[in-house]
Short mmCIF file of C-alpha atoms in Angstrom, two decimals:
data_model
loop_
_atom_site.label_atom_id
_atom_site.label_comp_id
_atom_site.label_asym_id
_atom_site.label_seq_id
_atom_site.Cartn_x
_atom_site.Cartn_y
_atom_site.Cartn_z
CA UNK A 7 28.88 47.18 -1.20
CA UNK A 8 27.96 44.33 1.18
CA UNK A 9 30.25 42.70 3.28
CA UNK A 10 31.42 39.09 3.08
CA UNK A 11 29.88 38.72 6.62
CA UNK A 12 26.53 40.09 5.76
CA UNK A 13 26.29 38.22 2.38
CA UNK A 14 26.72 35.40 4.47
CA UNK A 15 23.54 36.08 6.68
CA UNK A 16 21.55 37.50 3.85
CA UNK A 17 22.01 33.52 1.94
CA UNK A 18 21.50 32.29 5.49
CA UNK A 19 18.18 34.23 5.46
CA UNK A 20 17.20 33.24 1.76
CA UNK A 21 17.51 29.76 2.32
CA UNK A 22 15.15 30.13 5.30
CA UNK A 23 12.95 32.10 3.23
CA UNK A 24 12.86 29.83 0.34
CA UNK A 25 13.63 26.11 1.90
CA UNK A 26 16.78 24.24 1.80
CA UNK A 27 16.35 20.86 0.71
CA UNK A 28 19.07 18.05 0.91
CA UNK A 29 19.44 16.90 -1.86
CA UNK A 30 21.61 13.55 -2.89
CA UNK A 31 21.95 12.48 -6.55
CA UNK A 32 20.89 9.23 -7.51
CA UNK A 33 23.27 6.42 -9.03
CA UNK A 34 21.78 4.75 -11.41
CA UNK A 35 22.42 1.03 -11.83
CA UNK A 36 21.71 -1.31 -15.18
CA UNK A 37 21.06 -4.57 -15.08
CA UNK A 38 24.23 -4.70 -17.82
CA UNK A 39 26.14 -3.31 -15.20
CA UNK A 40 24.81 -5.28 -11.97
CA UNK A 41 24.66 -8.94 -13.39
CA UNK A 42 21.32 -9.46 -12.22
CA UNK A 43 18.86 -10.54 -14.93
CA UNK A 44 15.03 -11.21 -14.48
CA UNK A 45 13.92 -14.96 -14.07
CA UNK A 46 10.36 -16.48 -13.91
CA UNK A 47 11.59 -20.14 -13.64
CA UNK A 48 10.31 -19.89 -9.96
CA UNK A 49 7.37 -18.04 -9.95
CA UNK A 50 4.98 -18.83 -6.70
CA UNK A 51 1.54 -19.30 -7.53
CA UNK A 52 0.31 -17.15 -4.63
CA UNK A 53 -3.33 -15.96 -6.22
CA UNK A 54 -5.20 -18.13 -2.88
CA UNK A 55 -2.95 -16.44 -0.45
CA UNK A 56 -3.51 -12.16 0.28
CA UNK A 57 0.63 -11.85 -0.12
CA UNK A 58 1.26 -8.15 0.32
CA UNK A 59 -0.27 -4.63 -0.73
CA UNK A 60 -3.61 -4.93 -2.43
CA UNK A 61 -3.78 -9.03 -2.95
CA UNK A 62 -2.79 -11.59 -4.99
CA UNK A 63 -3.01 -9.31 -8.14
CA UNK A 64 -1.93 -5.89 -6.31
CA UNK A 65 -5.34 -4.50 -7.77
CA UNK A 66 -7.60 -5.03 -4.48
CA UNK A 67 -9.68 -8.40 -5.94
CA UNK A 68 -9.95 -11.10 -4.02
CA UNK A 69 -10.90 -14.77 -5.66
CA UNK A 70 -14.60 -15.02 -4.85
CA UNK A 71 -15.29 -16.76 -1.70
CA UNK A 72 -17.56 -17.00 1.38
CA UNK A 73 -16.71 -13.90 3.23
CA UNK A 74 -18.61 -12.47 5.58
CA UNK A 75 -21.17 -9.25 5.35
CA UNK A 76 -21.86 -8.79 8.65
CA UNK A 77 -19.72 -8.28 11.83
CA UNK A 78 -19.78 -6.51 15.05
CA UNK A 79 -17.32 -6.35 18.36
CA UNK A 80 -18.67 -9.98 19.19
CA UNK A 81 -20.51 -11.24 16.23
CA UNK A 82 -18.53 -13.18 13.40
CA UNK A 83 -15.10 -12.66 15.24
CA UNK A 84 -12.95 -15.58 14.52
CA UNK A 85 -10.17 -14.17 17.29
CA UNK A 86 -8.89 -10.84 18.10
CA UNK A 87 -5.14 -10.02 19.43
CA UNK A 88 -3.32 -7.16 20.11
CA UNK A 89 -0.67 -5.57 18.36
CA UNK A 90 2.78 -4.15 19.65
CA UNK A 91 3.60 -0.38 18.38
CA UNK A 92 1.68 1.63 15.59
CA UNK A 93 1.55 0.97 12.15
CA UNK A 94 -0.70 1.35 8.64
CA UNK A 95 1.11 -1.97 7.08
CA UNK A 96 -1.78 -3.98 5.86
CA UNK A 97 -2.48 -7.94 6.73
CA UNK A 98 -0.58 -10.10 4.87
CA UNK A 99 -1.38 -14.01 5.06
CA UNK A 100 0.26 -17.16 3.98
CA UNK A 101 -0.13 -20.60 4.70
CA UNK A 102 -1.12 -20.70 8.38
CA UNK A 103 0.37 -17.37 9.82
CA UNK A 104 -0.99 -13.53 9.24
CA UNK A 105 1.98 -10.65 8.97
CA UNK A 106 2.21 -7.90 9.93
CA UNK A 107 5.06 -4.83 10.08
CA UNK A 108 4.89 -2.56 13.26
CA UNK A 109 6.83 0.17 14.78
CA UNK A 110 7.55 0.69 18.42
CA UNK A 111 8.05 4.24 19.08
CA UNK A 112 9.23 4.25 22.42
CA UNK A 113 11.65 1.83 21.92
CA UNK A 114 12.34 2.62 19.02
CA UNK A 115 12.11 -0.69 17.08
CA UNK A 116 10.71 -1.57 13.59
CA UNK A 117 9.52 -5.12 13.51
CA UNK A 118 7.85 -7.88 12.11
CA UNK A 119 5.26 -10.20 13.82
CA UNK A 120 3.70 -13.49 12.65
CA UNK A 121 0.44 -14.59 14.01
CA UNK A 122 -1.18 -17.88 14.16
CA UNK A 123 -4.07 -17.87 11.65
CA UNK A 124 -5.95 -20.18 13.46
CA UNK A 125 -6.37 -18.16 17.07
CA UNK A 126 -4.40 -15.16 16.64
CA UNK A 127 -0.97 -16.41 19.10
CA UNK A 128 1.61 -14.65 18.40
CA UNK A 129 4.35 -17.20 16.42
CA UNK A 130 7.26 -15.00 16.44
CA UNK A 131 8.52 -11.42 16.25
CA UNK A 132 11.41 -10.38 14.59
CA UNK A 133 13.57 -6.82 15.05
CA UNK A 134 14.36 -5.20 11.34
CA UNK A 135 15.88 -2.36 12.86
CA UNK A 136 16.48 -0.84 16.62
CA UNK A 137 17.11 3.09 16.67
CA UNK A 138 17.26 5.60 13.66
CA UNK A 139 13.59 6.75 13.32
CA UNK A 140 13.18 9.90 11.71
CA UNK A 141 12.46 13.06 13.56
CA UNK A 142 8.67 13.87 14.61
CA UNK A 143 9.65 16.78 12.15
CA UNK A 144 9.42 13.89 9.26
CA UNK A 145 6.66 12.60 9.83
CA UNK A 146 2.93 13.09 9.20
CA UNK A 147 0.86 13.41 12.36
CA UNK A 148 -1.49 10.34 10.70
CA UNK A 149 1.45 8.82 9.72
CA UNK A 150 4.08 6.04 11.19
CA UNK A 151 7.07 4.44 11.05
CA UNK A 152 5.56 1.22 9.81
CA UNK A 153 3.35 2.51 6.98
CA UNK A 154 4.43 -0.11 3.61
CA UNK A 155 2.86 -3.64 3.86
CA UNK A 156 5.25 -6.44 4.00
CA UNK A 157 5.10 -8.99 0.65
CA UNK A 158 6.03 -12.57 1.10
CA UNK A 159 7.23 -14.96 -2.09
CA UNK A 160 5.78 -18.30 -0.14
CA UNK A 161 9.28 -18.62 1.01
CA UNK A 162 10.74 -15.23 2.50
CA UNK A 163 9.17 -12.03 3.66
CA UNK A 164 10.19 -8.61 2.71
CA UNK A 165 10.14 -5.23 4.86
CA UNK A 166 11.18 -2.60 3.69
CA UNK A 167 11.48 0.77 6.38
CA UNK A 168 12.62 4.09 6.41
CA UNK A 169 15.55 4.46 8.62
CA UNK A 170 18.58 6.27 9.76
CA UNK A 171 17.66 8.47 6.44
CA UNK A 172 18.09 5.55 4.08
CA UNK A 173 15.51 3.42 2.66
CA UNK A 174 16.55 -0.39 3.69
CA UNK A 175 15.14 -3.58 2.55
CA UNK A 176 15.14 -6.61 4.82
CA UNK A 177 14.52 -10.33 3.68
CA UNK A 178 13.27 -13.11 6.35
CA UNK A 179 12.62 -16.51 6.62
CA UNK A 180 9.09 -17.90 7.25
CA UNK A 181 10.45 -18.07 10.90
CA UNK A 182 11.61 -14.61 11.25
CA UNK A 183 15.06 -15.38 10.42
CA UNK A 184 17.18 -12.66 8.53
CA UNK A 185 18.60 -14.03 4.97
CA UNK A 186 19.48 -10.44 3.62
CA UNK A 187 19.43 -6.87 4.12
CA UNK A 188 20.17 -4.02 1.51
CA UNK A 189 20.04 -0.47 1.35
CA UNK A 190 18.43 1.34 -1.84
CA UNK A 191 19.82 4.48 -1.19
CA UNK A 192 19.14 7.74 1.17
CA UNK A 193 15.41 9.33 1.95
CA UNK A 194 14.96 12.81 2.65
CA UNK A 195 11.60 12.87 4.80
CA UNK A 196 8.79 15.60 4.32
CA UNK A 197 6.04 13.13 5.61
CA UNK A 198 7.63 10.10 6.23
CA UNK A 199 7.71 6.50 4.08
CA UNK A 200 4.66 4.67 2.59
CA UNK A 201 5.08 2.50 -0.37
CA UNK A 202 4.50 -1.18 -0.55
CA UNK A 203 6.80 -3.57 -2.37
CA UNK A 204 5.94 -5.52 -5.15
CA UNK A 205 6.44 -8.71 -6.51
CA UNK A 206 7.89 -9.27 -10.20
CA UNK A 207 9.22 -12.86 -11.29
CA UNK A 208 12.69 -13.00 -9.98
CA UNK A 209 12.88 -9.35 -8.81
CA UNK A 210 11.29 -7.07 -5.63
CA UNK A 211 10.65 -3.73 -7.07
CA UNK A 212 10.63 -0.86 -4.77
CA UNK A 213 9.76 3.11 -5.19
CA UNK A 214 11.46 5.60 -2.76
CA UNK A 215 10.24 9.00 -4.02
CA UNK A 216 11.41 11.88 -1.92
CA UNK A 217 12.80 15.45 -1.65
CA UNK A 218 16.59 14.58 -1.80
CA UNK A 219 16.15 12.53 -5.18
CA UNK A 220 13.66 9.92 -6.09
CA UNK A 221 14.26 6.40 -7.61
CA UNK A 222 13.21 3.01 -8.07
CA UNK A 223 14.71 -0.24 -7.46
CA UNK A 224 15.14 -3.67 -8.68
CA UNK A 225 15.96 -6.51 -6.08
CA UNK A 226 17.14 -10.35 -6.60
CA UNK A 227 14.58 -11.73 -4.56
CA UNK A 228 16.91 -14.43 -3.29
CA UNK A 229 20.35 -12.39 -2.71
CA UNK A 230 18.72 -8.84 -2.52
CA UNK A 231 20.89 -7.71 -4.50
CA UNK A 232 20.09 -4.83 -6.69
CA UNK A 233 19.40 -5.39 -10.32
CA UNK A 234 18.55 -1.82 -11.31
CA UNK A 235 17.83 1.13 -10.38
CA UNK A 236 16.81 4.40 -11.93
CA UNK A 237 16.27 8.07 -10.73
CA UNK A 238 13.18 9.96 -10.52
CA UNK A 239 12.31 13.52 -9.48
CA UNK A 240 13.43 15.07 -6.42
CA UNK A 241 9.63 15.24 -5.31
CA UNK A 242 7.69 14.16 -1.91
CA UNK A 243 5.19 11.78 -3.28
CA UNK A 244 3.97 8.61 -1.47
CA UNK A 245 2.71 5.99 -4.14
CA UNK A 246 3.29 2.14 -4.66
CA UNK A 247 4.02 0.72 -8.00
CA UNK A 248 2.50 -1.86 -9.60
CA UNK A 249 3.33 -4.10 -12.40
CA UNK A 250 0.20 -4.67 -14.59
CA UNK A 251 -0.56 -6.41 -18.09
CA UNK A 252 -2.12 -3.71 -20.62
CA UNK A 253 -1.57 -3.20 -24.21
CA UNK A 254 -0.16 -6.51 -24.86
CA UNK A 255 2.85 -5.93 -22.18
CA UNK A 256 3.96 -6.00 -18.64
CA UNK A 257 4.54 -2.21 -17.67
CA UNK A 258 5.85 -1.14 -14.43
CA UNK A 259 3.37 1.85 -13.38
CA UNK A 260 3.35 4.61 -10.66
CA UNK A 261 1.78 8.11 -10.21
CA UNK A 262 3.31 10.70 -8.81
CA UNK A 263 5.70 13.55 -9.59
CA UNK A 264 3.07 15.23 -11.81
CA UNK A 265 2.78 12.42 -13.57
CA UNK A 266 1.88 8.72 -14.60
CA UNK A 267 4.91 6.91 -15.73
CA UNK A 268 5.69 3.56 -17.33
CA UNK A 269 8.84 1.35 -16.99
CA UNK A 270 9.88 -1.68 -18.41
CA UNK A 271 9.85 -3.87 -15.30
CA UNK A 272 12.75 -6.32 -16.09
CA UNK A 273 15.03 -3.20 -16.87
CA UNK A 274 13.57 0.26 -15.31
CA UNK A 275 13.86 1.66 -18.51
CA UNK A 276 11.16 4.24 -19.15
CA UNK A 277 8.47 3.76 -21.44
CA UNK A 278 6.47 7.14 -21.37
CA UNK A 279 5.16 9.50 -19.25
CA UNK A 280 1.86 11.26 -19.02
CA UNK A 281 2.22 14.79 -17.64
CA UNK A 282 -1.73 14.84 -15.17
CA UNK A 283 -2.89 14.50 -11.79
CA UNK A 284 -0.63 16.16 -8.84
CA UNK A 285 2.85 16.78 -7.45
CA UNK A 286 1.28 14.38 -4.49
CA UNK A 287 -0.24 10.93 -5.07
CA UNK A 288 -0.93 8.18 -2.49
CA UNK A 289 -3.01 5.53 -4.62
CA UNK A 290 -1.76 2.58 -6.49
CA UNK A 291 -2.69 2.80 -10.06
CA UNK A 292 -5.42 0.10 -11.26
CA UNK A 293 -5.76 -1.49 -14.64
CA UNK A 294 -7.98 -2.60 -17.45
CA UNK A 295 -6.70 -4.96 -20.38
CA UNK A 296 -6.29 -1.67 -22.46
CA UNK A 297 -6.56 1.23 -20.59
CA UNK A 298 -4.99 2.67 -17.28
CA UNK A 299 -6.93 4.38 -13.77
CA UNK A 300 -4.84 6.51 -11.00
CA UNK A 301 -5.89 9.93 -9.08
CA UNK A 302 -4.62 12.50 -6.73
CA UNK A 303 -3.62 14.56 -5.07
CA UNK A 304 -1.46 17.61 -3.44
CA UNK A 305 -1.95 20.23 -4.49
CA UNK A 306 -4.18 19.62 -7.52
CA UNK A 307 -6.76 17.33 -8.25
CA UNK A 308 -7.80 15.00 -10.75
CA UNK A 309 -8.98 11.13 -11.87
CA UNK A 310 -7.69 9.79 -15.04
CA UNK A 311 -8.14 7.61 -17.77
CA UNK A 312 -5.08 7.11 -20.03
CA UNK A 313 -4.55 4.15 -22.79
CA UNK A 314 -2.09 1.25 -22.88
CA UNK A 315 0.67 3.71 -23.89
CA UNK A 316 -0.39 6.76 -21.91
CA UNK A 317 -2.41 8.90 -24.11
CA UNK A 318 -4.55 11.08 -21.82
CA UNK A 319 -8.35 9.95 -22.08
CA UNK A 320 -10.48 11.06 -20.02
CA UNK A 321 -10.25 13.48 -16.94
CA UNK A 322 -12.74 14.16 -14.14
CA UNK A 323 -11.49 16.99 -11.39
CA UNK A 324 -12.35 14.32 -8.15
CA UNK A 325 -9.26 13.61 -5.68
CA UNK A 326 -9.07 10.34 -4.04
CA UNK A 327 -5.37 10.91 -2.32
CA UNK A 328 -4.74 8.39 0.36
CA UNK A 329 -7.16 5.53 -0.99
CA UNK A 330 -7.02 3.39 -4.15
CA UNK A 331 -9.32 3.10 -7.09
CA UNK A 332 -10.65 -0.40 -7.94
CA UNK A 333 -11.87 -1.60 -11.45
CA UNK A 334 -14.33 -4.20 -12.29
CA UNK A 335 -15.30 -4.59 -15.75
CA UNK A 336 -16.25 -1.33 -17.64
CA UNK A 337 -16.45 0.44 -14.23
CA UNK A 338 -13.72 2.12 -11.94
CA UNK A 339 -14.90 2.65 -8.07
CA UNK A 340 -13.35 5.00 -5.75
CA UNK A 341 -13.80 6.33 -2.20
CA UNK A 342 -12.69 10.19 -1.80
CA UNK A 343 -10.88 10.87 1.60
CA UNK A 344 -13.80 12.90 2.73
CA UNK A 345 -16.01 9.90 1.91
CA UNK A 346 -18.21 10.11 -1.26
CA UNK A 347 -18.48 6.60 -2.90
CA UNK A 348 -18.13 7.29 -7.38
CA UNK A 349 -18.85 5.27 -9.61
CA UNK A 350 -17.47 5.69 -13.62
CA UNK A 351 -17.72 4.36 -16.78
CA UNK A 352 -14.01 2.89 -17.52
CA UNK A 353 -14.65 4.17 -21.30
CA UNK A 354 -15.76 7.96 -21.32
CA UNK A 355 -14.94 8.54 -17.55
CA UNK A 356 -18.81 9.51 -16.69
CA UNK A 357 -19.89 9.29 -13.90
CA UNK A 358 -22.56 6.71 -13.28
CA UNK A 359 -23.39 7.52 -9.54
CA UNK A 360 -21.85 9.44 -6.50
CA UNK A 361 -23.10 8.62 -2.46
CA UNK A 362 -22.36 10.03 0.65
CA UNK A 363 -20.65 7.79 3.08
CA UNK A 364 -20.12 8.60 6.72
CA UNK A 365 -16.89 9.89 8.28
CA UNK A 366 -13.27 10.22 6.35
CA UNK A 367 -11.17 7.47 4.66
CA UNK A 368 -7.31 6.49 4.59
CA UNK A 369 -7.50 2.71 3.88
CA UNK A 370 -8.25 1.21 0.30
CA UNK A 371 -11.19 -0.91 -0.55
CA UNK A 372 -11.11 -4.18 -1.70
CA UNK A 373 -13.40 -6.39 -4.56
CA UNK A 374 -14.85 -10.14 -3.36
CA UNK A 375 -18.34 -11.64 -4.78
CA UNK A 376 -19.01 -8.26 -6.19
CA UNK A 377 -19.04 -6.75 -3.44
CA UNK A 378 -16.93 -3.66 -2.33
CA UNK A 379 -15.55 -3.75 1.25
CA UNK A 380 -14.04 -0.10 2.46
CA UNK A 381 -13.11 0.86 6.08
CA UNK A 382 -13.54 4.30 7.50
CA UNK A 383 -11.29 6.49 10.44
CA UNK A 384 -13.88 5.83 12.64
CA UNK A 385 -13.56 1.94 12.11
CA UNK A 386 -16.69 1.73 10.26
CA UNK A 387 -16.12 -0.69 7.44
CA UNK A 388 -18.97 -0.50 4.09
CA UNK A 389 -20.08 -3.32 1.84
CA UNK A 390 -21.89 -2.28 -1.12
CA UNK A 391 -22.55 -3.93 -4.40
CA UNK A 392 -19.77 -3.03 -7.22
CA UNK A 393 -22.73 -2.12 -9.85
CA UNK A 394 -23.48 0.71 -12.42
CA UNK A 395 -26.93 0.74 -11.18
CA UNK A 396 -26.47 2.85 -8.07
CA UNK A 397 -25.09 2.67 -4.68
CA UNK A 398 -26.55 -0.85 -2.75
CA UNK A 399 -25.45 -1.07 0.57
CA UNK A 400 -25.81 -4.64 1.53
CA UNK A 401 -23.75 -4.34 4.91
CA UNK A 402 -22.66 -1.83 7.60
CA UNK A 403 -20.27 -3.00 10.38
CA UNK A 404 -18.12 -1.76 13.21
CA UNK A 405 -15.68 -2.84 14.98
CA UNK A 406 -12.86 -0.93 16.83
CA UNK A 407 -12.49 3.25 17.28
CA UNK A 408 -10.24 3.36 13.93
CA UNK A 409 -8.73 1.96 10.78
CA UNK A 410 -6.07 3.03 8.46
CA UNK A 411 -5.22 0.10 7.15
CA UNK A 412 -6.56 -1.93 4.21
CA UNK A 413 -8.13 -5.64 4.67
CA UNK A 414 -7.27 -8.34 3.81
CA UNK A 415 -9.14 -11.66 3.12
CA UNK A 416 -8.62 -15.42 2.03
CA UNK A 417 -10.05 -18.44 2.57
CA UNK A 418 -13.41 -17.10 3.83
CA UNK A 419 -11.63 -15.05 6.31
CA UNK A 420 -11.10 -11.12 6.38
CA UNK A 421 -8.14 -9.59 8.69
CA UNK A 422 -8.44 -6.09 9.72
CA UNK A 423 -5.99 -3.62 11.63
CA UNK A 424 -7.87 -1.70 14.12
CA UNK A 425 -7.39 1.00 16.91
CA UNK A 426 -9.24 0.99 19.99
CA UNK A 427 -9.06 3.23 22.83
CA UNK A 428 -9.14 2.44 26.25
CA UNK A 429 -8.45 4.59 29.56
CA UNK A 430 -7.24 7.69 26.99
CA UNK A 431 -4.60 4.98 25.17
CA UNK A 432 -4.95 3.30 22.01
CA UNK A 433 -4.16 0.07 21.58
CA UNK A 434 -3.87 -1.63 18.41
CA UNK A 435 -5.35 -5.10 17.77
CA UNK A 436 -5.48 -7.38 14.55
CA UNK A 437 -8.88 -8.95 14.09
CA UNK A 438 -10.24 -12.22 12.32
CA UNK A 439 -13.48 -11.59 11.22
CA UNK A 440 -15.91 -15.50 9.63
CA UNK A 441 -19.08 -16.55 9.14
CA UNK A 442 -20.17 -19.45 11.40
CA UNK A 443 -19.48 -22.11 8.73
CA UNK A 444 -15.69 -20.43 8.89
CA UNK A 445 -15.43 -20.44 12.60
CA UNK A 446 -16.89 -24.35 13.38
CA UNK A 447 -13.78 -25.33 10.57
CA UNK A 448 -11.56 -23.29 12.61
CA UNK A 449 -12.80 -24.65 15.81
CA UNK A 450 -12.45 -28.13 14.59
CA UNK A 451 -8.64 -27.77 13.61
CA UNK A 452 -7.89 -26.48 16.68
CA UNK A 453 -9.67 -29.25 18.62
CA UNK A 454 -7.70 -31.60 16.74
#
């Protein structure tokens, strides 16, 4: 018979053995229950502005303008400032000022900073949160504490950060004043936080999949207060959400969890889910009128093709984890981590070309003039034709020793966050990058 005291050890030693996960149960919240219904009485018209993760339209396109092909350390660079701390938050501009969220590890501060579009000055930098950073334990050696990209409404700014084991969500002003701060609920950390927030009508709609308990949530844009929320598997998975018309309706979509799922956006009711790809997804799902595109991930691997209403397509067995997939027309593009540049038919899921890039890839690519811009680790960013024909290189351009963010571009201007390292320390620095007809306009307003 074994002892009380050696039963104890032996469960002591299981655990060890098999991993002990906190885990914290999810309340779900209605939007019967909360008060909070969905408006779209006040809907910005941001589609000229790059307002948070992936554009205007949270699929990577920008509106076609004159953006530059070619750039070096010297050559089409508008201005060039450093940046405070370490983070993969991607640009965000409106109006007259670029965003950014950062991290200060030593110090142990999350922030905000707002930069002067027109020469890079730093406008003003705000404090979300000082202390409570996860353990180096909880966090992904490529990772930070400053990995979501901010989203701004044309009249506040949203952060949202992992910290002190919660998931918080901070609204400012347009001067880095705080109007609101809320909590979605606690974050057990394999790898640390990544998703991006996303704009819906009235609401900010933010994913917080983890270990302890997954869920989404609903936000009042205006109170933060939450409108729903809704649990999801108790899974480590690191995908943004989007909101996308196909099939007729708005759907809420995210990968992730072995799955793609649907919600109803206004509610977080669940429309379907598609058992497919991995435990493990990083990319934001992309969108035809009809049919749906996501891959992944950890541990298996797999691109997709479902319908409107998530009836499995097509499959192809390529993994693009950390990057996002980008349709134009019949064709979905995609850059694997390990950098080979595909090509398929949006219909069958064929394959209509494959190519070799050089080095490895975290950030996503983006869509302008029909041209695909796509940044490397090794700050190396491509420009190639979005085409069925074959891969057409029309530009090859670096700048910087790194880059794991995404660009971001408006106005004929593209914003990139880069590393470069100087005496053994890296130092990150937000760049402008314009064409000379770009730069004498910016020239000109400043002169004035």
């Amino acid at each position: 018979m074994i002892s009380g005291s050696h039963r104890l050890v032996l469960t002591g030693l299981l655990l060890l053995l098999v991993g002990c996960t906190k885990t914290t149960p999810v309340e779900e919240i209605s939007v019967q229950a909360s008060g909070v219904s969905l408006s779209d009485s006040d809907v910005p018209d941001l589609s000229r502005s790059w307002p948070g993760w992936r554009g205007p339209e949270r699929n990577g396109h920008a509106p076609d303008q004159d953006l530059p092909v070619q750039w070096n350390e010297t050559k089409n660079v508008l201005w060039r400032t450093d940046i405070p701390g370490r983070g993969h938050s991607s640009p965000v501009v409106i109006g007259d000022q670029v965003l950014l969220a950062t991290a200060d590890d030593a110090d142990q501060e999350q922030l905000v900073v707002a930069y002067n579009r027109q020469d890079g000055t730093v406008r003003w930098e705000t404090v979300v949160h000082e202390g409570g950073f996860p353990s180096p334990g909880e966090l992904h050696k490529k990772g930070t504490n400053a990995n979501g990209t901010l989203l701004c409404d044309g009249e506040r700014i949203f952060a949202v950060f992992l910290n002190s084991g919660k998931i918080i969500a901070t609204a400012l002003d347009l001067k880095g004043k705080q109007l609101w701060q809320q909590e979605l609920g606690a974050f057990n950390s394999k790898f640390g936080y990544a998703p991006s927030p996303l704009l819906y009508k009235s609401f900010v709609i933010i994913a917080a999949d983890n270990r302890g308990g997954g869920y989404i949530a609903a936000l009042d844009r205006k109170s933060g207060k939450i409108a729903w929320r809704v649990a999801r598997p108790a899974v480590s998975t690191y995908s943004s959400p989007v909101v996308a018309h196909v099939g007729g309706r708005d759907q809420l979509l995210i990968s992730g969890c072995d799955a793609v799922t649907s919600y109803d956006p206004a509610t977080g009711k669940e429309n379907w889910s598609t058992p497919c790809l991995a435990e493990a997804t990083c990319g934001t799902i992309v969108t035809s009128a009809d049919k749906i595109f996501a891959s992944g991930g950890y541990p298996k691997r797999e691109t997709v093709g479902l319908s409107a209403d998530g009836k499995l397509l097509w499959t192809d067995k390529t993994k693009i984890y950390e990057p996002s997939l980008l349709v134009d027309g019949d064709y979905l593009y995609g850059v694997t981590d390990d950098g080979i540049a595909y090509c398929w038919s949006t219909e069958t899921g064929d394959v209509k070309w494959r190519n070799r890039l050089r080095g490895s890839f975290s950030a996503s690519p983006i869509l302008c003039n029909g041209l695909i811009y796509v940044s490397n680790l090794s700050g190396e960013t491509f420009v190639f034709k979005a085409t069925p024909d074959g891969y057409e290189e029309v530009g090859f351009n670096k700048i910087g020793d790194d880059c794991y963010a995404s660009p971001a571009a408006a106005d004929g201007e593209l914003f990139l966050r880069i590393g470069k390292q100087s005496g053994g320390k890296r130092q990150e620095q937000l760049v402008c990058i314009a064409g000379p007809e770009e730069s004498k306009a910016a020239e000109t307003k400043q002169a004035e």
